[in-house]
PDB file of C-alpha atoms in Angstrom:
ATOM      1  CA  MET S   1     -28.597 -54.213 -17.731  1.00  0.00           C
ATOM      2  CA  PRO S   2     -24.813 -53.775 -17.123  1.00  0.00           C
ATOM      3  CA  GLU S   3     -24.636 -51.407 -20.132  1.00  0.00           C
ATOM      4  CA  MET S   4     -27.419 -49.267 -18.667  1.00  0.00           C
ATOM      5  CA  PHE S   5     -25.622 -49.236 -15.299  1.00  0.00           C
ATOM      6  CA  THR S   6     -22.361 -48.210 -17.019  1.00  0.00           C
ATOM      7  CA  GLN S   7     -24.125 -45.337 -18.801  1.00  0.00           C
ATOM      8  CA  PHE S   8     -25.785 -44.264 -15.563  1.00  0.00           C
ATOM      9  CA  ALA S   9     -22.424 -44.365 -13.726  1.00  0.00           C
ATOM     10  CA  ALA S  10     -20.831 -42.293 -16.494  1.00  0.00           C
ATOM     11  CA  GLU S  11     -23.633 -39.703 -16.226  1.00  0.00           C
ATOM     12  CA  VAL S  12     -23.220 -39.550 -12.460  1.00  0.00           C
ATOM     13  CA  GLN S  13     -19.451 -39.129 -12.899  1.00  0.00           C
ATOM     14  CA  ARG S  14     -19.971 -36.218 -15.385  1.00  0.00           C
ATOM     15  CA  PHE S  15     -22.472 -34.631 -12.978  1.00  0.00           C
ATOM     16  CA  VAL S  16     -20.002 -34.909 -10.063  1.00  0.00           C
ATOM     17  CA  GLU S  17     -17.174 -33.422 -12.148  1.00  0.00           C
ATOM     18  CA  ALA S  18     -19.377 -30.531 -13.309  1.00  0.00           C
ATOM     19  CA  THR S  19     -20.501 -29.906  -9.721  1.00  0.00           C
ATOM     20  CA  ASN S  20     -16.878 -29.898  -8.539  1.00  0.00           C
ATOM     21  CA  ARG S  21     -15.945 -27.346 -11.243  1.00  0.00           C
ATOM     22  CA  ARG S  22     -18.866 -25.104 -10.233  1.00  0.00           C
ATOM     23  CA  SER S  23     -17.922 -25.481  -6.579  1.00  0.00           C
ATOM     24  CA  ALA S  24     -14.302 -24.516  -7.301  1.00  0.00           C
ATOM     25  CA  ALA S  25     -15.468 -21.469  -9.285  1.00  0.00           C
ATOM     26  CA  LEU S  26     -17.760 -20.487  -6.406  1.00  0.00           C
ATOM     27  CA  ASP S  27     -14.899 -20.863  -3.913  1.00  0.00           C
ATOM     28  CA  ASN S  28     -12.768 -18.525  -6.067  1.00  0.00           C
ATOM     29  CA  SER S  29     -15.600 -15.992  -6.226  1.00  0.00           C
ATOM     30  CA  VAL S  30     -16.119 -16.081  -2.468  1.00  0.00           C
ATOM     31  CA  ALA S  31     -12.375 -15.638  -1.875  1.00  0.00           C
ATOM     32  CA  SER S  32     -12.381 -12.663  -4.227  1.00  0.00           C
ATOM     33  CA  ILE S  33     -15.309 -11.094  -2.393  1.00  0.00           C
ATOM     34  CA  ARG S  34     -13.563 -11.607   0.954  1.00  0.00           C
ATOM     35  CA  ASN S  35     -10.471  -9.787  -0.369  1.00  0.00           C
ATOM     36  CA  ASP S  36     -12.407  -6.852  -1.826  1.00  0.00           C
ATOM     37  CA  PRO S  37     -13.127  -5.067   1.497  1.00  0.00           C
ATOM     38  CA  GLY S  38      -9.395  -4.979   2.270  1.00  0.00           C
ATOM     39  CA  ILE S  39      -8.651  -3.429  -1.087  1.00  0.00           C
ATOM     40  CA  LEU S  40     -11.464  -0.920  -0.651  1.00  0.00           C
ATOM     41  CA  ASN S  41     -10.381  -0.042   2.905  1.00  0.00           C
ATOM     42  CA  GLY S  42      -6.826   0.557   1.713  1.00  0.00           C
ATOM     43  CA  ALA S  43      -7.954   2.738  -1.174  1.00  0.00           C
ATOM     44  CA  HIS S  44     -10.243   4.728   1.095  1.00  0.00           C
ATOM     45  CA  ALA S  45      -7.449   5.257   3.635  1.00  0.00           C
ATOM     46  CA  ARG S  46      -5.123   6.363   0.830  1.00  0.00           C
ATOM     47  CA  SER S  47      -7.638   8.921  -0.450  1.00  0.00           C
ATOM     48  CA  ALA S  48      -8.112  10.301   3.052  1.00  0.00           C
ATOM     49  CA  ALA S  49      -4.362  10.479   3.692  1.00  0.00           C
ATOM     50  CA  LEU S  50      -3.707  12.333   0.433  1.00  0.00           C
ATOM     51  CA  ARG S  51      -6.022  15.092   1.678  1.00  0.00           C
ATOM     52  CA  GLU S  52      -3.926  15.294   4.858  1.00  0.00           C
ATOM     53  CA  THR S  53      -0.437  15.697   3.356  1.00  0.00           C
ATOM     54  CA  PRO S  54       0.269  19.226   4.677  1.00  0.00           C
ATOM     55  CA  PHE S  55      -0.804  18.090   8.153  1.00  0.00           C
ATOM     56  CA  ILE S  56       1.403  14.997   8.026  1.00  0.00           C
ATOM     57  CA  ALA S  57       4.425  17.183   7.236  1.00  0.00           C
ATOM     58  CA  GLY S  58       3.365  19.721   9.850  1.00  0.00           C
ATOM     59  CA  GLU S  59       3.053  17.181  12.645  1.00  0.00           C
ATOM     60  CA  MET S  60       6.537  15.966  11.776  1.00  0.00           C
ATOM     61  CA  GLY S  61       7.836  19.529  12.210  1.00  0.00           C
ATOM     62  CA  PHE S  62       8.157  20.357   8.509  1.00  0.00           C
ATOM     63  CA  ARG S  63       6.513  22.740   6.083  1.00  0.00           C
ATOM     64  CA  TRP S  64       4.785  20.984   3.195  1.00  0.00           C
ATOM     65  CA  VAL S  65       5.962  22.123  -0.254  1.00  0.00           C
ATOM     66  CA  LYS S  66       4.341  19.595  -2.606  1.00  0.00           C
ATOM     67  CA  ASP S  67       3.546  15.960  -3.229  1.00  0.00           C
ATOM     68  CA  LEU S  68       5.852  14.402  -5.786  1.00  0.00           C
ATOM     69  CA  THR S  69       4.205  12.862  -8.823  1.00  0.00           C
ATOM     70  CA  GLU S  70       5.172   9.592 -10.468  1.00  0.00           C
ATOM     71  CA  PHE S  71       6.859  11.683 -13.167  1.00  0.00           C
ATOM     72  CA  ASP S  72       8.904  13.495 -10.493  1.00  0.00           C
ATOM     73  CA  LEU S  73      10.045  10.129  -9.140  1.00  0.00           C
ATOM     74  CA  TRP S  74      10.857   8.903 -12.642  1.00  0.00           C
ATOM     75  CA  GLU S  75      13.039  11.983 -13.187  1.00  0.00           C
ATOM     76  CA  LEU S  76      14.850  11.412  -9.878  1.00  0.00           C
ATOM     77  CA  ILE S  77      15.568   7.805 -10.805  1.00  0.00           C
ATOM     78  CA  ASN S  78      16.799   8.681 -14.300  1.00  0.00           C
ATOM     79  CA  ALA S  79      19.079  11.453 -13.054  1.00  0.00           C
ATOM     80  CA  THR S  80      21.124   9.035 -10.945  1.00  0.00           C
ATOM     81  CA  ASP S  81      22.927   5.761 -11.550  1.00  0.00           C
ATOM     82  CA  THR S  82      20.607   3.111 -10.126  1.00  0.00           C
ATOM     83  CA  SER S  83      22.109   0.164 -11.985  1.00  0.00           C
ATOM     84  CA  ASP S  84      22.863  -1.578  -8.674  1.00  0.00           C
ATOM     85  CA  VAL S  85      19.226  -1.392  -7.531  1.00  0.00           C
ATOM     86  CA  PRO S  86      16.958  -4.322  -8.426  1.00  0.00           C
ATOM     87  CA  ALA S  87      14.268  -3.396 -10.965  1.00  0.00           C
ATOM     88  CA  ASN S  88      11.459  -4.566  -8.672  1.00  0.00           C
ATOM     89  CA  GLU S  89      12.643  -2.218  -5.912  1.00  0.00           C
ATOM     90  CA  LEU S  90      12.769   0.744  -8.307  1.00  0.00           C
ATOM     91  CA  ARG S  91       9.288  -0.145  -9.553  1.00  0.00           C
ATOM     92  CA  SER S  92       8.027  -0.296  -5.965  1.00  0.00           C
ATOM     93  CA  PHE S  93       9.670   3.071  -5.219  1.00  0.00           C
ATOM     94  CA  ARG S  94       8.036   4.667  -8.270  1.00  0.00           C
ATOM     95  CA  ARG S  95       4.702   3.380  -6.962  1.00  0.00           C
ATOM     96  CA  ALA S  96       5.211   4.732  -3.446  1.00  0.00           C
ATOM     97  CA  ASP S  97       1.964   5.711  -1.780  1.00  0.00           C
ATOM     98  CA  LEU S  98       3.180   9.261  -1.181  1.00  0.00           C
ATOM     99  CA  ILE S  99       6.405  11.242  -1.350  1.00  0.00           C
ATOM    100  CA  ILE S 100       6.280  14.706   0.185  1.00  0.00           C
ATOM    101  CA  GLU S 101       8.751  17.460  -0.542  1.00  0.00           C
ATOM    102  CA  ALA S 102       9.084  19.690   2.499  1.00  0.00           C
ATOM    103  CA  THR S 103      11.362  22.155   4.234  1.00  0.00           C
ATOM    104  CA  ASP S 104      12.646  22.054   7.778  1.00  0.00           C
ATOM    105  CA  GLN S 105      12.688  25.000  10.208  1.00  0.00           C
ATOM    106  CA  SER S 106      15.873  26.370   8.628  1.00  0.00           C
ATOM    107  CA  GLY S 107      14.372  26.187   5.128  1.00  0.00           C
ATOM    108  CA  ALA S 108      16.438  23.206   3.979  1.00  0.00           C
ATOM    109  CA  HIS S 109      14.709  20.847   1.571  1.00  0.00           C
ATOM    110  CA  CYS S 110      13.881  17.377   2.782  1.00  0.00           C
ATOM    111  CA  TYR S 111      11.572  14.567   1.778  1.00  0.00           C
ATOM    112  CA  ILE S 112       9.094  12.344   3.539  1.00  0.00           C
ATOM    113  CA  ALA S 113       8.436   8.827   2.271  1.00  0.00           C
ATOM    114  CA  VAL S 114       4.933   7.811   3.311  1.00  0.00           C
ATOM    115  CA  GLU S 115       3.226   4.439   3.215  1.00  0.00           C
ATOM    116  CA  ILE S 116      -0.522   4.357   3.710  1.00  0.00           C
ATOM    117  CA  SER S 117      -2.655   1.450   4.862  1.00  0.00           C
ATOM    118  CA  PHE S 118      -5.915   1.000   6.684  1.00  0.00           C
ATOM    119  CA  THR S 119      -3.920  -1.016   9.235  1.00  0.00           C
ATOM    120  CA  VAL S 120      -0.206  -0.218   9.086  1.00  0.00           C
ATOM    121  CA  ASN S 121       2.100  -3.211   9.460  1.00  0.00           C
ATOM    122  CA  GLY S 122       5.728  -4.251   9.129  1.00  0.00           C
ATOM    123  CA  ARG S 123       5.589  -4.389   5.339  1.00  0.00           C
ATOM    124  CA  ASP S 124       4.583  -0.722   5.279  1.00  0.00           C
ATOM    125  CA  THR S 125       7.426   0.275   7.606  1.00  0.00           C
ATOM    126  CA  ARG S 126      10.012  -1.650   5.576  1.00  0.00           C
ATOM    127  CA  ARG S 127       8.852   0.048   2.377  1.00  0.00           C
ATOM    128  CA  THR S 128       8.869   3.562   3.834  1.00  0.00           C
ATOM    129  CA  LEU S 129      12.346   3.072   5.318  1.00  0.00           C
ATOM    130  CA  ARG S 130      13.649   1.769   1.980  1.00  0.00           C
ATOM    131  CA  ASN S 131      11.974   4.631   0.092  1.00  0.00           C
ATOM    132  CA  ALA S 132      13.509   7.211   2.437  1.00  0.00           C
ATOM    133  CA  GLU S 133      16.941   5.681   1.773  1.00  0.00           C
ATOM    134  CA  PHE S 134      16.319   5.899  -1.978  1.00  0.00           C
ATOM    135  CA  LEU S 135      15.244   9.544  -1.652  1.00  0.00           C
ATOM    136  CA  THR S 136      18.410  10.469   0.238  1.00  0.00           C
ATOM    137  CA  ARG S 137      20.512   8.665  -2.355  1.00  0.00           C
ATOM    138  CA  LEU S 138      18.688  10.223  -5.321  1.00  0.00           C
ATOM    139  CA  THR S 139      18.440  13.794  -3.990  1.00  0.00           C
ATOM    140  CA  GLY S 140      21.313  14.198  -1.545  1.00  0.00           C
ATOM    141  CA  SER S 141      18.771  15.639   0.890  1.00  0.00           C
ATOM    142  CA  GLN S 142      17.650  14.195   4.168  1.00  0.00           C
ATOM    143  CA  ALA S 143      14.566  11.979   3.941  1.00  0.00           C
ATOM    144  CA  PHE S 144      12.249  10.756   6.653  1.00  0.00           C
ATOM    145  CA  SER S 145       9.852   7.835   6.954  1.00  0.00           C
ATOM    146  CA  ALA S 146       6.189   7.957   7.898  1.00  0.00           C
ATOM    147  CA  VAL S 147       3.282   5.549   7.970  1.00  0.00           C
ATOM    148  CA  VAL S 148      -0.338   6.631   7.875  1.00  0.00           C
ATOM    149  CA  GLY S 149      -3.435   4.657   8.711  1.00  0.00           C
ATOM    150  CA  LEU S 150      -6.452   4.232  10.898  1.00  0.00           C
ATOM    151  CA  ARG S 151      -4.796   1.508  12.977  1.00  0.00           C
ATOM    152  CA  ARG S 152      -1.322   0.106  13.405  1.00  0.00           C
ATOM    153  CA  ASP S 153      -0.002  -3.338  14.123  1.00  0.00           C
ATOM    154  CA  ASP S 154       1.592  -3.475  17.593  1.00  0.00           C
ATOM    155  CA  ARG S 155       4.669  -5.113  16.071  1.00  0.00           C
ATOM    156  CA  ILE S 156       5.797  -1.738  14.654  1.00  0.00           C
ATOM    157  CA  ARG S 157       5.661   0.008  18.042  1.00  0.00           C
ATOM    158  CA  ASP S 158       9.448  -0.033  18.550  1.00  0.00           C
ATOM    159  CA  LEU S 159      10.110   1.678  15.200  1.00  0.00           C
ATOM    160  CA  VAL S 160       7.555   4.364  16.003  1.00  0.00           C
ATOM    161  CA  GLU S 161       8.698   4.898  19.590  1.00  0.00           C
ATOM    162  CA  SER S 162      12.340   5.146  18.483  1.00  0.00           C
ATOM    163  CA  GLY S 163      11.410   7.870  15.985  1.00  0.00           C
ATOM    164  CA  GLU S 164      12.749   5.855  13.077  1.00  0.00           C
ATOM    165  CA  VAL S 165       9.264   5.892  11.558  1.00  0.00           C
ATOM    166  CA  PHE S 166       6.664   8.599  12.192  1.00  0.00           C
ATOM    167  CA  TRP S 167       3.105   7.395  12.858  1.00  0.00           C
ATOM    168  CA  TYR S 168       0.216   9.566  11.653  1.00  0.00           C
ATOM    169  CA  GLN S 169      -3.162   8.226  12.656  1.00  0.00           C
ATOM    170  CA  LEU S 170      -6.090   9.055  10.425  1.00  0.00           C
ATOM    171  CA  ASP S 171      -9.107  10.324  12.292  1.00  0.00           C
ATOM    172  CA  PRO S 172     -11.961   7.842  11.806  1.00  0.00           C
ATOM    173  CA  GLU S 173     -14.161  10.784  10.826  1.00  0.00           C
ATOM    174  CA  VAL S 174     -12.149  11.392   7.641  1.00  0.00           C
ATOM    175  CA  LEU S 175     -13.049   7.865   6.554  1.00  0.00           C
ATOM    176  CA  GLU S 176     -16.769   8.238   7.102  1.00  0.00           C
ATOM    177  CA  ALA S 177     -18.917   8.547   4.017  1.00  0.00           C
ATOM    178  CA  GLU S 178     -20.772  11.804   3.676  1.00  0.00           C
ATOM    179  CA  LEU S 179     -24.473  11.220   3.388  1.00  0.00           C
ATOM    180  CA  PRO S 180     -26.653  13.555   1.342  1.00  0.00           C
TER     181      PRO S 180
END
């Protein structure tokens, strides 16, 4: 009888371990599903903002010229000595959400570094400020910072009110899906 009990206990132990593995896998799947809407919201906001680029520049008082491509940014980086800039910061700059080339009222070239999020937060403002600094360094032209989103975190209010970062709010209608 003890041998049968030992076998039964071993089977129960294997069952519990298998159940724990399945439970852990399910927890990972649920966590992934919870994160997906945030990724989708961000992508949707980015698509909407990219359709608004001339208006973003216009509301800032500039005339939109073009959106810089990743290749344009690569050329800017390679034309200047950036050996003192950490590789991860250059990589982040190359992957900026949006860089706009514009002109001011006098016709002088300038740039606008834009970060786009569904809900704009401090991370977005830090990145756009850093990217504007890189643009000024790489081009010698003045660069400005902007954040675009449907909502903004109240903790960035001071940066927006001071004019250090321009806030462009997406109209909720541009995020609505068109139904057939």
